[in-house]
Amino acid sequence: MHPTFCIRMAAASWFAGIVDSVVNTVYTLQLPFCGANVVDHFFCEMPTLLELACADTSLNKTVLFFCALVIVVFPFYVILITYVNIISSIIKIRTTTGRRKAFSTCASHVIVVALFYGTVFFIYLRPGRIHVSSYDIMATLFYSVITPMLNPLIYTLRNKDVKLALKETTGKKIVLWRK
């Protein structure tokens, strides 16, 4: 990949994140808040914050939904297209062991992507009427804490040296992925 393209992709993601934050913050600051103002969540996430407003938040929820479409769905679509291309290339591999090894390599990334995007879709891309606070907290915990924490673990457990060190530490053979 050309360095200029990498810089443009990084700049585009930073720009999109800043625009998303500014747009949602401006719309949220215009809302009146009354009552206890206690956020029943780990942190001030936008859908939870909108629940505290004393006014109609349908415009805010619509803006949040469309921002989420751009910020979440577009990258997911690009990842999906990439995996379709990868899978079509893997299918063309002539040997069974080669295909198995290629699918095994992709499996860890697919797990991380599914964990992250599954919970993000649950929080940001569902109808506004569906809201269960305990489920929201668990989903947010998953995509903000558990998935990033599992990410290095999922990738490093494919490494033979890490498996050997884990075996020596626990004294047991651990089979996670067969090659």
mmCIF file with all atom_site columns, C-alpha atoms in Angstrom, residues 12-90:
data_model
loop_
_atom_site.group_PDB
_atom_site.id
_atom_site.type_symbol
_atom_site.label_atom_id
_atom_site.label_alt_id
_atom_site.label_comp_id
_atom_site.label_asym_id
_atom_site.label_entity_id
_atom_site.label_seq_id
_atom_site.pdbx_PDB_ins_code
_atom_site.Cartn_x
_atom_site.Cartn_y
_atom_site.Cartn_z
_atom_site.occupancy
_atom_site.B_iso_or_equiv
_atom_site.pdbx_formal_charge
_atom_site.auth_seq_id
_atom_site.auth_comp_id
_atom_site.auth_asym_id
_atom_site.auth_atom_id
_atom_site.pdbx_PDB_model_num
ATOM 1  C CA . ALA A 1 12 ? -10.225 10.454  6.580  1.00 0.00 ? 12 ALA A CA 1
ATOM 2  C CA . SER A 1 13 ? -10.891 8.380   9.696  1.00 0.00 ? 13 SER A CA 1
ATOM 3  C CA . TRP A 1 14 ? -9.744  11.203  11.979 1.00 0.00 ? 14 TRP A CA 1
ATOM 4  C CA . PHE A 1 15 ? -11.849 13.716  10.050 1.00 0.00 ? 15 PHE A CA 1
ATOM 5  C CA . ALA A 1 16 ? -14.945 11.490  10.145 1.00 0.00 ? 16 ALA A CA 1
ATOM 6  C CA . GLY A 1 17 ? -14.515 10.927  13.887 1.00 0.00 ? 17 GLY A CA 1
ATOM 7  C CA . ILE A 1 18 ? -14.153 14.643  14.580 1.00 0.00 ? 18 ILE A CA 1
ATOM 8  C CA . VAL A 1 19 ? -17.149 15.568  12.414 1.00 0.00 ? 19 VAL A CA 1
ATOM 9  C CA . ASP A 1 20 ? -19.255 12.852  14.068 1.00 0.00 ? 20 ASP A CA 1
ATOM 10 C CA . SER A 1 21 ? -18.307 14.062  17.550 1.00 0.00 ? 21 SER A CA 1
ATOM 11 C CA . VAL A 1 22 ? -18.934 17.723  16.761 1.00 0.00 ? 22 VAL A CA 1
ATOM 12 C CA . VAL A 1 23 ? -22.297 17.104  15.070 1.00 0.00 ? 23 VAL A CA 1
ATOM 13 C CA . ASN A 1 24 ? -23.625 14.890  17.871 1.00 0.00 ? 24 ASN A CA 1
ATOM 14 C CA . THR A 1 25 ? -22.283 17.191  20.597 1.00 0.00 ? 25 THR A CA 1
ATOM 15 C CA . VAL A 1 26 ? -23.859 20.289  19.038 1.00 0.00 ? 26 VAL A CA 1
ATOM 16 C CA . TYR A 1 27 ? -27.251 18.577  18.735 1.00 0.00 ? 27 TYR A CA 1
ATOM 17 C CA . THR A 1 28 ? -27.045 17.204  22.275 1.00 0.00 ? 28 THR A CA 1
ATOM 18 C CA . LEU A 1 29 ? -26.044 20.547  23.826 1.00 0.00 ? 29 LEU A CA 1
ATOM 19 C CA . GLN A 1 30 ? -29.279 22.050  22.502 1.00 0.00 ? 30 GLN A CA 1
ATOM 20 C CA . LEU A 1 31 ? -31.395 19.653  24.584 1.00 0.00 ? 31 LEU A CA 1
ATOM 21 C CA . PRO A 1 32 ? -32.837 20.576  27.966 1.00 0.00 ? 32 PRO A CA 1
ATOM 22 C CA . PHE A 1 33 ? -31.857 18.167  30.738 1.00 0.00 ? 33 PHE A CA 1
ATOM 23 C CA . CYS A 1 34 ? -33.826 17.925  33.948 1.00 0.00 ? 34 CYS A CA 1
ATOM 24 C CA . GLY A 1 35 ? -34.215 15.543  36.856 1.00 0.00 ? 35 GLY A CA 1
ATOM 25 C CA . ALA A 1 36 ? -31.527 13.533  38.554 1.00 0.00 ? 36 ALA A CA 1
ATOM 26 C CA . ASN A 1 37 ? -29.122 13.576  35.568 1.00 0.00 ? 37 ASN A CA 1
ATOM 27 C CA . VAL A 1 38 ? -27.610 10.278  36.613 1.00 0.00 ? 38 VAL A CA 1
ATOM 28 C CA . VAL A 1 39 ? -26.223 8.290   33.716 1.00 0.00 ? 39 VAL A CA 1
ATOM 29 C CA . ASP A 1 40 ? -26.986 4.611   34.287 1.00 0.00 ? 40 ASP A CA 1
ATOM 30 C CA . HIS A 1 41 ? -23.959 3.450   32.315 1.00 0.00 ? 41 HIS A CA 1
ATOM 31 C CA . PHE A 1 42 ? -20.169 3.044   32.429 1.00 0.00 ? 42 PHE A CA 1
ATOM 32 C CA . PHE A 1 43 ? -19.629 6.314   30.589 1.00 0.00 ? 43 PHE A CA 1
ATOM 33 C CA . CYS A 1 44 ? -21.594 9.062   28.867 1.00 0.00 ? 44 CYS A CA 1
ATOM 34 C CA . GLU A 1 45 ? -22.510 7.301   25.672 1.00 0.00 ? 45 GLU A CA 1
ATOM 35 C CA . MET A 1 46 ? -24.788 9.217   23.343 1.00 0.00 ? 46 MET A CA 1
ATOM 36 C CA . PRO A 1 47 ? -27.875 6.911   23.378 1.00 0.00 ? 47 PRO A CA 1
ATOM 37 C CA . THR A 1 48 ? -27.782 6.794   27.185 1.00 0.00 ? 48 THR A CA 1
ATOM 38 C CA . LEU A 1 49 ? -27.319 10.549  27.445 1.00 0.00 ? 49 LEU A CA 1
ATOM 39 C CA . LEU A 1 50 ? -30.327 11.131  25.185 1.00 0.00 ? 50 LEU A CA 1
ATOM 40 C CA . GLU A 1 51 ? -32.477 9.185   27.663 1.00 0.00 ? 51 GLU A CA 1
ATOM 41 C CA . LEU A 1 52 ? -31.906 11.984  30.221 1.00 0.00 ? 52 LEU A CA 1
ATOM 42 C CA . ALA A 1 53 ? -33.313 14.740  27.997 1.00 0.00 ? 53 ALA A CA 1
ATOM 43 C CA . CYS A 1 54 ? -36.664 16.307  28.862 1.00 0.00 ? 54 CYS A CA 1
ATOM 44 C CA . ALA A 1 55 ? -37.520 17.087  25.247 1.00 0.00 ? 55 ALA A CA 1
ATOM 45 C CA . ASP A 1 56 ? -38.167 15.207  22.041 1.00 0.00 ? 56 ASP A CA 1
ATOM 46 C CA . THR A 1 57 ? -34.900 13.521  20.993 1.00 0.00 ? 57 THR A CA 1
ATOM 47 C CA . SER A 1 58 ? -36.108 12.069  17.703 1.00 0.00 ? 58 SER A CA 1
ATOM 48 C CA . LEU A 1 59 ? -33.932 14.473  15.658 1.00 0.00 ? 59 LEU A CA 1
ATOM 49 C CA . ASN A 1 60 ? -30.895 13.584  17.781 1.00 0.00 ? 60 ASN A CA 1
ATOM 50 C CA . LYS A 1 61 ? -31.579 9.870   17.389 1.00 0.00 ? 61 LYS A CA 1
ATOM 51 C CA . THR A 1 62 ? -31.966 10.293  13.627 1.00 0.00 ? 62 THR A CA 1
ATOM 52 C CA . VAL A 1 63 ? -28.685 12.223  13.378 1.00 0.00 ? 63 VAL A CA 1
ATOM 53 C CA . LEU A 1 64 ? -26.977 9.627   15.592 1.00 0.00 ? 64 LEU A CA 1
ATOM 54 C CA . PHE A 1 65 ? -28.342 6.825   13.407 1.00 0.00 ? 65 PHE A CA 1
ATOM 55 C CA . PHE A 1 66 ? -27.122 8.393   10.156 1.00 0.00 ? 66 PHE A CA 1
ATOM 56 C CA . CYS A 1 67 ? -23.719 9.223   11.644 1.00 0.00 ? 67 CYS A CA 1
ATOM 57 C CA . ALA A 1 68 ? -23.470 5.612   12.803 1.00 0.00 ? 68 ALA A CA 1
ATOM 58 C CA . LEU A 1 69 ? -24.331 4.455   9.297  1.00 0.00 ? 69 LEU A CA 1
ATOM 59 C CA . VAL A 1 70 ? -21.356 6.377   7.928  1.00 0.00 ? 70 VAL A CA 1
ATOM 60 C CA . ILE A 1 71 ? -18.934 5.657   10.792 1.00 0.00 ? 71 ILE A CA 1
ATOM 61 C CA . VAL A 1 72 ? -19.871 1.995   11.382 1.00 0.00 ? 72 VAL A CA 1
ATOM 62 C CA . VAL A 1 73 ? -21.517 0.532   8.282  1.00 0.00 ? 73 VAL A CA 1
ATOM 63 C CA . PHE A 1 74 ? -19.111 1.896   5.669  1.00 0.00 ? 74 PHE A CA 1
ATOM 64 C CA . PRO A 1 75 ? -15.975 0.385   7.309  1.00 0.00 ? 75 PRO A CA 1
ATOM 65 C CA . PHE A 1 76 ? -17.877 -2.847  7.946  1.00 0.00 ? 76 PHE A CA 1
ATOM 66 C CA . TYR A 1 77 ? -18.887 -2.964  4.285  1.00 0.00 ? 77 TYR A CA 1
ATOM 67 C CA . VAL A 1 78 ? -15.252 -2.447  3.220  1.00 0.00 ? 78 VAL A CA 1
ATOM 68 C CA . ILE A 1 79 ? -14.156 -5.270  5.563  1.00 0.00 ? 79 ILE A CA 1
ATOM 69 C CA . LEU A 1 80 ? -16.910 -7.501  4.196  1.00 0.00 ? 80 LEU A CA 1
ATOM 70 C CA . ILE A 1 81 ? -15.884 -6.832  0.583  1.00 0.00 ? 81 ILE A CA 1
ATOM 71 C CA . THR A 1 82 ? -12.271 -7.524  1.528  1.00 0.00 ? 82 THR A CA 1
ATOM 72 C CA . TYR A 1 83 ? -13.223 -10.845 3.082  1.00 0.00 ? 83 TYR A CA 1
ATOM 73 C CA . VAL A 1 84 ? -15.262 -11.834 0.031  1.00 0.00 ? 84 VAL A CA 1
ATOM 74 C CA . ASN A 1 85 ? -12.132 -11.219 -2.055 1.00 0.00 ? 85 ASN A CA 1
ATOM 75 C CA . ILE A 1 86 ? -9.948  -13.131 0.419  1.00 0.00 ? 86 ILE A CA 1
ATOM 76 C CA . ILE A 1 87 ? -12.334 -16.089 0.523  1.00 0.00 ? 87 ILE A CA 1
ATOM 77 C CA . SER A 1 88 ? -12.567 -16.198 -3.268 1.00 0.00 ? 88 SER A CA 1
ATOM 78 C CA . SER A 1 89 ? -8.750  -16.253 -3.395 1.00 0.00 ? 89 SER A CA 1
ATOM 79 C CA . ILE A 1 90 ? -8.557  -18.972 -0.729 1.00 0.00 ? 90 ILE A CA 1
#
